[in-house]
PDB file of C-alpha atoms in Angstrom:
ATOM      1  CA  MET A1053      38.247  95.977 141.127  1.00  0.00           C
ATOM      2  CA  ILE A1054      37.392  92.989 142.348  1.00  0.00           C
ATOM      3  CA  SER A1055      34.591  92.932 142.530  1.00  0.00           C
ATOM      4  CA  ARG A1056      33.820  94.862 139.972  1.00  0.00           C
ATOM      5  CA  PHE A1057      36.956  92.049 137.912  1.00  0.00           C
ATOM      6  CA  VAL A1058      34.561  88.995 139.465  1.00  0.00           C
ATOM      7  CA  ASP A1059      31.118  89.781 137.466  1.00  0.00           C
ATOM      8  CA  VAL A1060      34.091  90.475 133.918  1.00  0.00           C
ATOM      9  CA  CYS A1061      35.162  86.993 134.181  1.00  0.00           C
ATOM     10  CA  SER A1062      31.547  85.560 135.025  1.00  0.00           C
ATOM     11  CA  ALA A1063      29.553  87.175 131.825  1.00  0.00           C
ATOM     12  CA  ASP A1064      32.650  86.070 129.387  1.00  0.00           C
ATOM     13  CA  ASP A1065      31.317  82.177 128.521  1.00  0.00           C
ATOM     14  CA  ARG A1066      35.447  81.719 127.289  1.00  0.00           C
ATOM     15  CA  ILE A1067      36.547  82.011 130.924  1.00  0.00           C
ATOM     16  CA  VAL A1068      36.073  79.206 133.146  1.00  0.00           C
ATOM     17  CA  ALA A1069      38.273  80.661 136.358  1.00  0.00           C
ATOM     18  CA  ALA A1070      39.211  83.582 138.412  1.00  0.00           C
ATOM     19  CA  LEU A1071      42.376  84.015 140.489  1.00  0.00           C
ATOM     20  CA  LEU A1072      43.562  86.856 142.942  1.00  0.00           C
ATOM     21  CA  ARG A1073      46.877  86.694 142.719  1.00  0.00           C
ATOM     22  CA  GLY A1074      49.985  88.866 144.967  1.00  0.00           C
ATOM     23  CA  SER A1075      50.903  89.778 148.152  1.00  0.00           C
ATOM     24  CA  ARG A1076      47.022  89.266 148.565  1.00  0.00           C
ATOM     25  CA  ALA A1077      46.816  86.453 148.320  1.00  0.00           C
ATOM     26  CA  ARG A1078      49.226  85.569 151.201  1.00  0.00           C
ATOM     27  CA  ALA A1079      47.537  88.408 153.039  1.00  0.00           C
ATOM     28  CA  GLU A1080      50.787  90.402 152.713  1.00  0.00           C
ATOM     29  CA  ALA A1081      49.300  93.309 150.454  1.00  0.00           C
ATOM     30  CA  ASP A1082      50.016  97.748 152.455  1.00  0.00           C
ATOM     31  CA  GLU A1083      48.887 100.574 151.107  1.00  0.00           C
ATOM     32  CA  TYR A1084      51.329  99.944 147.904  1.00  0.00           C
ATOM     33  CA  SER A1085      50.556  96.865 146.977  1.00  0.00           C
ATOM     34  CA  ASP A1086      48.518  96.140 143.754  1.00  0.00           C
ATOM     35  CA  LEU A1087      46.663  94.100 142.754  1.00  0.00           C
ATOM     36  CA  ASP A1088      47.713  90.717 141.352  1.00  0.00           C
ATOM     37  CA  LEU A1089      44.755  88.838 139.657  1.00  0.00           C
ATOM     38  CA  CYS A1090      44.777  85.838 136.420  1.00  0.00           C
ATOM     39  CA  VAL A1091      41.990  84.326 134.312  1.00  0.00           C
ATOM     40  CA  ILE A1092      42.419  80.859 132.778  1.00  0.00           C
ATOM     41  CA  THR A1093      40.508  80.131 129.532  1.00  0.00           C
ATOM     42  CA  ARG A1094      38.824  77.630 127.348  1.00  0.00           C
ATOM     43  CA  ASP A1095      42.111  76.775 125.051  1.00  0.00           C
ATOM     44  CA  GLU A1096      40.096  77.168 122.154  1.00  0.00           C
ATOM     45  CA  ALA A1097      39.315  80.475 123.566  1.00  0.00           C
ATOM     46  CA  PHE A1098      42.505  81.299 124.606  1.00  0.00           C
ATOM     47  CA  GLU A1099      44.313  83.770 121.250  1.00  0.00           C
ATOM     48  CA  ASN A1100      41.128  85.461 121.156  1.00  0.00           C
ATOM     49  CA  VAL A1101      40.954  86.676 125.178  1.00  0.00           C
ATOM     50  CA  MET A1102      44.354  87.339 124.642  1.00  0.00           C
ATOM     51  CA  ALA A1103      43.761  89.170 121.307  1.00  0.00           C
ATOM     52  CA  GLU A1104      41.765  91.219 123.137  1.00  0.00           C
ATOM     53  CA  ARG A1105      43.277  91.862 126.637  1.00  0.00           C
ATOM     54  CA  GLU A1106      42.988  95.044 125.824  1.00  0.00           C
ATOM     55  CA  ALA A1107      38.885  95.060 126.161  1.00  0.00           C
ATOM     56  CA  PHE A1108      38.875  92.651 128.051  1.00  0.00           C
ATOM     57  CA  VAL A1109      40.724  95.796 130.970  1.00  0.00           C
ATOM     58  CA  ARG A1110      38.482  98.471 129.822  1.00  0.00           C
ATOM     59  CA  GLN A1111      36.003  95.996 130.835  1.00  0.00           C
ATOM     60  CA  LEU A1112      37.192  96.871 134.473  1.00  0.00           C
ATOM     61  CA  GLY A1113      38.129 101.260 133.967  1.00  0.00           C
ATOM     62  CA  GLU A1114      39.629 103.368 131.618  1.00  0.00           C
ATOM     63  CA  PRO A1115      42.641 102.680 131.258  1.00  0.00           C
ATOM     64  CA  VAL A1116      45.637 105.907 131.488  1.00  0.00           C
ATOM     65  CA  PHE A1117      48.411 102.983 131.898  1.00  0.00           C
ATOM     66  CA  ILE A1118      48.409 100.112 129.103  1.00  0.00           C
ATOM     67  CA  GLU A1119      50.950  97.838 128.369  1.00  0.00           C
ATOM     68  CA  ASP A1120      52.894  93.938 128.642  1.00  0.00           C
ATOM     69  CA  PHE A1121      55.733  94.821 128.197  1.00  0.00           C
ATOM     70  CA  GLY A1122      57.327  92.627 125.114  1.00  0.00           C
ATOM     71  CA  LEU A1123      55.587  90.045 128.388  1.00  0.00           C
ATOM     72  CA  ASP A1124      54.156  86.705 126.810  1.00  0.00           C
ATOM     73  CA  ARG A1125      50.348  86.035 128.623  1.00  0.00           C
ATOM     74  CA  ILE A1126      50.943  89.531 131.126  1.00  0.00           C
ATOM     75  CA  VAL A1127      49.175  92.840 130.939  1.00  0.00           C
ATOM     76  CA  PHE A1128      49.770  96.005 133.629  1.00  0.00           C
ATOM     77  CA  PHE A1129      47.817  98.605 133.749  1.00  0.00           C
ATOM     78  CA  ILE A1130      45.857 101.505 135.895  1.00  0.00           C
ATOM     79  CA  LEU A1131      42.592 102.951 136.148  1.00  0.00           C
ATOM     80  CA  ALA A1132      42.048 106.351 136.164  1.00  0.00           C
ATOM     81  CA  ASP A1133      40.564 105.256 139.804  1.00  0.00           C
ATOM     82  CA  GLY A1134      44.236 105.044 140.924  1.00  0.00           C
ATOM     83  CA  THR A1135      44.333 101.111 140.329  1.00  0.00           C
ATOM     84  CA  GLU A1136      46.914  99.687 139.945  1.00  0.00           C
ATOM     85  CA  CYS A1137      47.526  95.493 138.616  1.00  0.00           C
ATOM     86  CA  GLU A1138      48.808  93.272 136.796  1.00  0.00           C
ATOM     87  CA  LEU A1139      47.101  90.773 135.098  1.00  0.00           C
ATOM     88  CA  VAL A1140      48.508  87.171 133.535  1.00  0.00           C
ATOM     89  CA  PHE A1141      46.460  84.581 131.159  1.00  0.00           C
ATOM     90  CA  GLY A1142      46.117  81.202 131.177  1.00  0.00           C
ATOM     91  CA  ARG A1143      44.365  78.602 130.528  1.00  0.00           C
ATOM     92  CA  GLU A1144      42.486  75.302 130.455  1.00  0.00           C
ATOM     93  CA  GLY A1145      45.183  72.510 128.860  1.00  0.00           C
ATOM     94  CA  ALA A1146      47.466  74.676 130.194  1.00  0.00           C
ATOM     95  CA  LEU A1147      47.580  74.599 134.337  1.00  0.00           C
ATOM     96  CA  ALA A1148      50.997  74.419 135.092  1.00  0.00           C
ATOM     97  CA  GLU A1149      52.502  76.896 132.817  1.00  0.00           C
ATOM     98  CA  VAL A1150      50.702  79.548 135.463  1.00  0.00           C
ATOM     99  CA  GLY A1151      52.776  80.078 137.815  1.00  0.00           C
ATOM    100  CA  VAL A1152      51.276  82.925 139.461  1.00  0.00           C
ATOM    101  CA  GLY A1153      52.413  80.945 143.449  1.00  0.00           C
ATOM    102  CA  PRO A1154      50.727  80.953 145.914  1.00  0.00           C
ATOM    103  CA  PHE A1155      46.728  82.519 145.122  1.00  0.00           C
ATOM    104  CA  LYS A1156      42.762  83.070 146.354  1.00  0.00           C
ATOM    105  CA  GLU A1157      39.925  81.316 143.849  1.00  0.00           C
ATOM    106  CA  LEU A1158      37.558  84.249 143.244  1.00  0.00           C
ATOM    107  CA  ILE A1159      35.994  81.517 140.208  1.00  0.00           C
ATOM    108  CA  ASP A1160      36.073  78.426 138.324  1.00  0.00           C
ATOM    109  CA  LYS A1161      33.678  77.388 136.611  1.00  0.00           C
ATOM    110  CA  ARG A1162      34.504  73.487 135.922  1.00  0.00           C
ATOM    111  CA  GLY A1163      36.331  72.936 139.236  1.00  0.00           C
ATOM    112  CA  ILE A1164      39.435  73.358 137.870  1.00  0.00           C
ATOM    113  CA  LEU A1165      40.789  74.783 139.996  1.00  0.00           C
ATOM    114  CA  ASP A1166      41.034  71.808 143.284  1.00  0.00           C
ATOM    115  CA  GLY A1167      43.263  70.646 144.359  1.00  0.00           C
ATOM    116  CA  ALA A1168      45.690  73.365 141.987  1.00  0.00           C
ATOM    117  CA  GLU A1169      48.995  74.648 142.719  1.00  0.00           C
ATOM    118  CA  PHE A1170      50.947  77.252 140.924  1.00  0.00           C
ATOM    119  CA  PRO A1171      54.304  77.403 141.886  1.00  0.00           C
ATOM    120  CA  PHE A1172      56.506  79.568 140.445  1.00  0.00           C
ATOM    121  CA  ALA A1173      58.929  77.981 136.860  1.00  0.00           C
ATOM    122  CA  GLU A1174      62.319  78.045 138.823  1.00  0.00           C
ATOM    123  CA  LEU A1175      64.592  79.533 136.641  1.00  0.00           C
ATOM    124  CA  ASP A1176      66.426  77.275 134.118  1.00  0.00           C
ATOM    125  CA  PRO A1177      69.965  76.329 135.106  1.00  0.00           C
ATOM    126  CA  ASP A1178      71.008  77.121 131.774  1.00  0.00           C
ATOM    127  CA  GLU A1179      69.279  80.239 132.550  1.00  0.00           C
ATOM    128  CA  ARG A1180      70.397  80.956 134.942  1.00  0.00           C
ATOM    129  CA  ARG A1181      74.324  79.980 133.879  1.00  0.00           C
ATOM    130  CA  GLU A1182      73.487  82.942 131.475  1.00  0.00           C
ATOM    131  CA  GLN A1183      73.298  85.367 133.847  1.00  0.00           C
ATOM    132  CA  LEU A1184      75.893  84.968 135.658  1.00  0.00           C
ATOM    133  CA  ARG A1185      78.000  84.997 131.789  1.00  0.00           C
ATOM    134  CA  HIS A1186      77.047  88.435 131.523  1.00  0.00           C
ATOM    135  CA  VAL A1187      77.295  89.749 134.188  1.00  0.00           C
ATOM    136  CA  LEU A1188      80.229  88.460 134.443  1.00  0.00           C
ATOM    137  CA  ASN A1189      81.837  90.319 132.043  1.00  0.00           C
ATOM    138  CA  TRP A1190      79.435  93.038 131.443  1.00  0.00           C
ATOM    139  CA  PHE A1191      80.299  94.898 134.778  1.00  0.00           C
ATOM    140  CA  TRP A1192      83.937  94.873 133.852  1.00  0.00           C
ATOM    141  CA  HIS A1193      82.532  95.916 129.744  1.00  0.00           C
ATOM    142  CA  ASP A1194      81.219  98.283 131.913  1.00  0.00           C
ATOM    143  CA  LEU A1195      83.915 100.060 133.862  1.00  0.00           C
ATOM    144  CA  SER A1196      86.185 100.527 130.701  1.00  0.00           C
ATOM    145  CA  HIS A1197      83.194 102.576 129.560  1.00  0.00           C
ATOM    146  CA  PHE A1198      83.184 104.632 133.351  1.00  0.00           C
ATOM    147  CA  MET A1199      86.462 105.312 132.482  1.00  0.00           C
ATOM    148  CA  ALA A1200      86.427 106.281 129.340  1.00  0.00           C
ATOM    149  CA  ALA A1201      83.369 108.696 130.571  1.00  0.00           C
ATOM    150  CA  PHE A1202      85.202 110.108 133.749  1.00  0.00           C
ATOM    151  CA  GLY A1203      89.092 110.707 131.744  1.00  0.00           C
ATOM    152  CA  ARG A1204      87.147 112.491 129.377  1.00  0.00           C
ATOM    153  CA  GLY A1205      85.043 114.657 131.887  1.00  0.00           C
ATOM    154  CA  GLU A1206      81.466 113.434 131.645  1.00  0.00           C
ATOM    155  CA  LEU A1207      80.672 113.342 135.029  1.00  0.00           C
ATOM    156  CA  TRP A1208      76.834 112.922 133.969  1.00  0.00           C
ATOM    157  CA  TRP A1209      77.706 109.023 131.421  1.00  0.00           C
ATOM    158  CA  ALA A1210      80.522 108.508 133.923  1.00  0.00           C
ATOM    159  CA  CYS A1211      77.758 108.367 136.868  1.00  0.00           C
ATOM    160  CA  GLY A1212      75.399 106.368 135.107  1.00  0.00           C
ATOM    161  CA  GLN A1213      77.884 103.934 134.122  1.00  0.00           C
ATOM    162  CA  LEU A1214      78.272 104.089 138.439  1.00  0.00           C
ATOM    163  CA  GLU A1215      75.287 103.155 138.601  1.00  0.00           C
ATOM    164  CA  ALA A1216      75.622 100.281 135.736  1.00  0.00           C
ATOM    165  CA  LEU A1217      78.388  98.968 137.989  1.00  0.00           C
ATOM    166  CA  ARG A1218      77.045  98.769 141.369  1.00  0.00           C
ATOM    167  CA  ARG A1219      73.439  96.752 140.078  1.00  0.00           C
ATOM    168  CA  TYR A1220      76.342  94.134 137.954  1.00  0.00           C
ATOM    169  CA  CYS A1221      77.093  93.296 141.737  1.00  0.00           C
ATOM    170  CA  VAL A1222      73.125  93.758 143.152  1.00  0.00           C
ATOM    171  CA  ASN A1223      72.360  91.084 140.530  1.00  0.00           C
ATOM    172  CA  LEU A1224      75.661  89.120 141.482  1.00  0.00           C
ATOM    173  CA  LEU A1225      74.154  88.139 145.265  1.00  0.00           C
ATOM    174  CA  ARG A1226      71.009  88.410 143.828  1.00  0.00           C
ATOM    175  CA  ILE A1227      72.345  85.370 141.771  1.00  0.00           C
ATOM    176  CA  GLU A1228      74.645  83.562 144.915  1.00  0.00           C
ATOM    177  CA  HIS A1229      71.504  84.104 146.977  1.00  0.00           C
ATOM    178  CA  GLY A1230      68.878  81.844 144.805  1.00  0.00           C
ATOM    179  CA  ALA A1231      67.257  85.342 143.468  1.00  0.00           C
ATOM    180  CA  GLU A1232      67.596  85.861 139.129  1.00  0.00           C
ATOM    181  CA  ALA A1233      69.054  88.797 137.844  1.00  0.00           C
ATOM    182  CA  GLN A1234      66.962  91.838 136.740  1.00  0.00           C
ATOM    183  CA  ASP A1235      66.191  94.463 135.284  1.00  0.00           C
ATOM    184  CA  GLU A1236      65.334  96.193 137.947  1.00  0.00           C
ATOM    185  CA  ALA A1237      67.546  95.059 140.185  1.00  0.00           C
ATOM    186  CA  TYR A1238      67.566  96.339 143.030  1.00  0.00           C
ATOM    187  CA  GLU A1239      63.874  95.369 143.130  1.00  0.00           C
ATOM    188  CA  LYS A1240      62.619  94.240 146.430  1.00  0.00           C
ATOM    189  CA  LEU A1241      66.070  93.007 147.122  1.00  0.00           C
ATOM    190  CA  GLU A1242      65.655  93.412 150.691  1.00  0.00           C
ATOM    191  CA  LYS A1243      63.842  90.096 150.148  1.00  0.00           C
ATOM    192  CA  ALA A1244      66.228  88.776 148.088  1.00  0.00           C
ATOM    193  CA  VAL A1245      68.962  88.716 149.959  1.00  0.00           C
ATOM    194  CA  PRO A1246      70.258  90.288 153.680  1.00  0.00           C
ATOM    195  CA  PRO A1247      70.373  94.010 153.652  1.00  0.00           C
ATOM    196  CA  SER A1248      74.788  93.548 155.656  1.00  0.00           C
ATOM    197  CA  GLU A1249      75.419  92.133 152.507  1.00  0.00           C
ATOM    198  CA  LEU A1250      75.036  95.104 150.694  1.00  0.00           C
ATOM    199  CA  ALA A1251      76.274  97.634 154.074  1.00  0.00           C
ATOM    200  CA  ALA A1252      79.591  97.937 151.709  1.00  0.00           C
ATOM    201  CA  LEU A1253      78.131  99.312 148.085  1.00  0.00           C
ATOM    202  CA  GLN A1254      76.095 101.910 150.314  1.00  0.00           C
ATOM    203  CA  PRO A1255      78.084 104.376 150.914  1.00  0.00           C
ATOM    204  CA  THR A1256      78.830 104.157 146.704  1.00  0.00           C
ATOM    205  CA  PHE A1257      76.225 106.570 146.185  1.00  0.00           C
ATOM    206  CA  CYS A1258      77.979 109.716 145.490  1.00  0.00           C
ATOM    207  CA  PRO A1259      78.086 112.879 144.666  1.00  0.00           C
ATOM    208  CA  MET A1260      79.365 114.172 141.781  1.00  0.00           C
ATOM    209  CA  GLU A1261      82.569 114.839 142.574  1.00  0.00           C
ATOM    210  CA  ARG A1262      84.938 113.732 140.405  1.00  0.00           C
ATOM    211  CA  ASP A1263      87.321 112.463 143.920  1.00  0.00           C
ATOM    212  CA  ALA A1264      84.481 111.027 145.508  1.00  0.00           C
ATOM    213  CA  MET A1265      83.059 108.874 141.816  1.00  0.00           C
ATOM    214  CA  LEU A1266      86.404 107.179 141.526  1.00  0.00           C
ATOM    215  CA  LYS A1267      86.820 106.286 144.993  1.00  0.00           C
ATOM    216  CA  ALA A1268      83.327 104.477 144.310  1.00  0.00           C
ATOM    217  CA  ALA A1269      84.122 103.146 141.339  1.00  0.00           C
ATOM    218  CA  VAL A1270      87.096 101.639 143.094  1.00  0.00           C
ATOM    219  CA  ASP A1271      84.954 100.234 145.977  1.00  0.00           C
ATOM    220  CA  ILE A1272      82.174  98.365 143.228  1.00  0.00           C
ATOM    221  CA  VAL A1273      85.609  97.093 141.812  1.00  0.00           C
ATOM    222  CA  SER A1274      86.312  95.881 145.227  1.00  0.00           C
ATOM    223  CA  PHE A1275      83.546  94.551 145.793  1.00  0.00           C
ATOM    224  CA  PHE A1276      83.023  92.565 142.612  1.00  0.00           C
ATOM    225  CA  ARG A1277      86.421  91.564 143.262  1.00  0.00           C
ATOM    226  CA  GLU A1278      85.236  89.670 145.715  1.00  0.00           C
ATOM    227  CA  HIS A1279      82.195  88.429 145.235  1.00  0.00           C
ATOM    228  CA  ALA A1280      82.595  87.860 142.162  1.00  0.00           C
ATOM    229  CA  PRO A1281      84.771  84.529 141.935  1.00  0.00           C
ATOM    230  CA  ARG A1282      82.765  82.994 144.389  1.00  0.00           C
ATOM    231  CA  VAL A1283      80.193  82.719 142.617  1.00  0.00           C
ATOM    232  CA  ALA A1284      81.133  82.373 139.498  1.00  0.00           C
ATOM    233  CA  GLY A1285      82.731  78.384 141.298  1.00  0.00           C
ATOM    234  CA  ALA A1286      79.285  78.213 143.079  1.00  0.00           C
ATOM    235  CA  TYR A1287      77.645  77.749 139.373  1.00  0.00           C
ATOM    236  CA  GLY A1288      80.507  76.200 137.622  1.00  0.00           C
ATOM    237  CA  SER A1289      81.152  79.565 135.143  1.00  0.00           C
ATOM    238  CA  LYS A1290      83.676  80.403 133.549  1.00  0.00           C
ATOM    239  CA  TYR A1291      85.614  84.475 136.406  1.00  0.00           C
ATOM    240  CA  PRO A1292      87.178  86.007 133.481  1.00  0.00           C
ATOM    241  CA  GLU A1293      90.668  86.677 135.301  1.00  0.00           C
ATOM    242  CA  GLU A1294      92.685  88.160 132.401  1.00  0.00           C
ATOM    243  CA  LEU A1295      89.593  91.140 131.256  1.00  0.00           C
ATOM    244  CA  GLU A1296      89.712  92.134 135.408  1.00  0.00           C
ATOM    245  CA  ARG A1297      93.841  92.145 135.474  1.00  0.00           C
ATOM    246  CA  LEU A1298      93.776  94.434 132.377  1.00  0.00           C
ATOM    247  CA  MET A1299      90.509  96.514 133.659  1.00  0.00           C
ATOM    248  CA  CYS A1300      92.459  96.868 137.368  1.00  0.00           C
ATOM    249  CA  ASP A1301      95.425  97.444 135.719  1.00  0.00           C
ATOM    250  CA  ARG A1302      94.278 100.772 133.641  1.00  0.00           C
ATOM    251  CA  LEU A1303      91.744 101.692 136.888  1.00  0.00           C
ATOM    252  CA  ASP A1304      94.694 102.111 138.574  1.00  0.00           C
ATOM    253  CA  GLU A1305      96.171 104.252 135.947  1.00  0.00           C
ATOM    254  CA  LEU A1306      92.888 106.187 135.462  1.00  0.00           C
ATOM    255  CA  ALA A1307      94.020 106.365 139.723  1.00  0.00           C
ATOM    256  CA  LEU A1308      97.272 108.222 139.781  1.00  0.00           C
ATOM    257  CA  ALA A1309      96.175 109.811 136.761  1.00  0.00           C
ATOM    258  CA  SER A1310      93.608 111.635 139.022  1.00  0.00           C
ATOM    259  CA  ARG A1311      96.067 112.697 141.815  1.00  0.00           C
TER     260      ARG A1311
END
């Protein structure tokens, strides 16, 4: 695959450089690792290459899956031969925007990679605070949904809300450790958060049974209340104390009614 990629990039005069990145560039890949690549185009050719990125992928093989998930300058694809790839596009005049981390040079037609570094972009402090604000408030909003579902006996919905609450806790820990909150909260979680700090959440993966689910909800809320005010204080965010009080009172009432 890398050989095909090099051949395609070498033959395309719109492309000035190509990189191998990710776990393979760091010599950390295993049998489950995908292939992380990057192409750098001439400035004037960038929009054209982006418009034809599916055609570019088809030169590498027959895709059975191709999607950008609404992201700029990136495409994910799986080829019929089983190759999974994440391909980033950059342009020569804006190398600082590439942000692919450690890399290995595959092609450099103009010497633009000499001494180049592509550090991962750090999350803007305002964006981090917004992520935290979302976690701090929406946790309690989704707890309300759990209680409604549980009270109505709609256990599938309630189970889904338990999972949402657990992901808020996981993303809270990510933020506490300087990582970015993610939609796929569990992805590579052990690298972002010490497993010992996750241990209290492990028992909350429970059977779809009323008593077990209610206990899991109480334990998740206890975990969140232990960590959230501290993280909020560390980042100068307002913690919704009144919202916490209101929802915890309702959870107590639900627990009493369920005995």
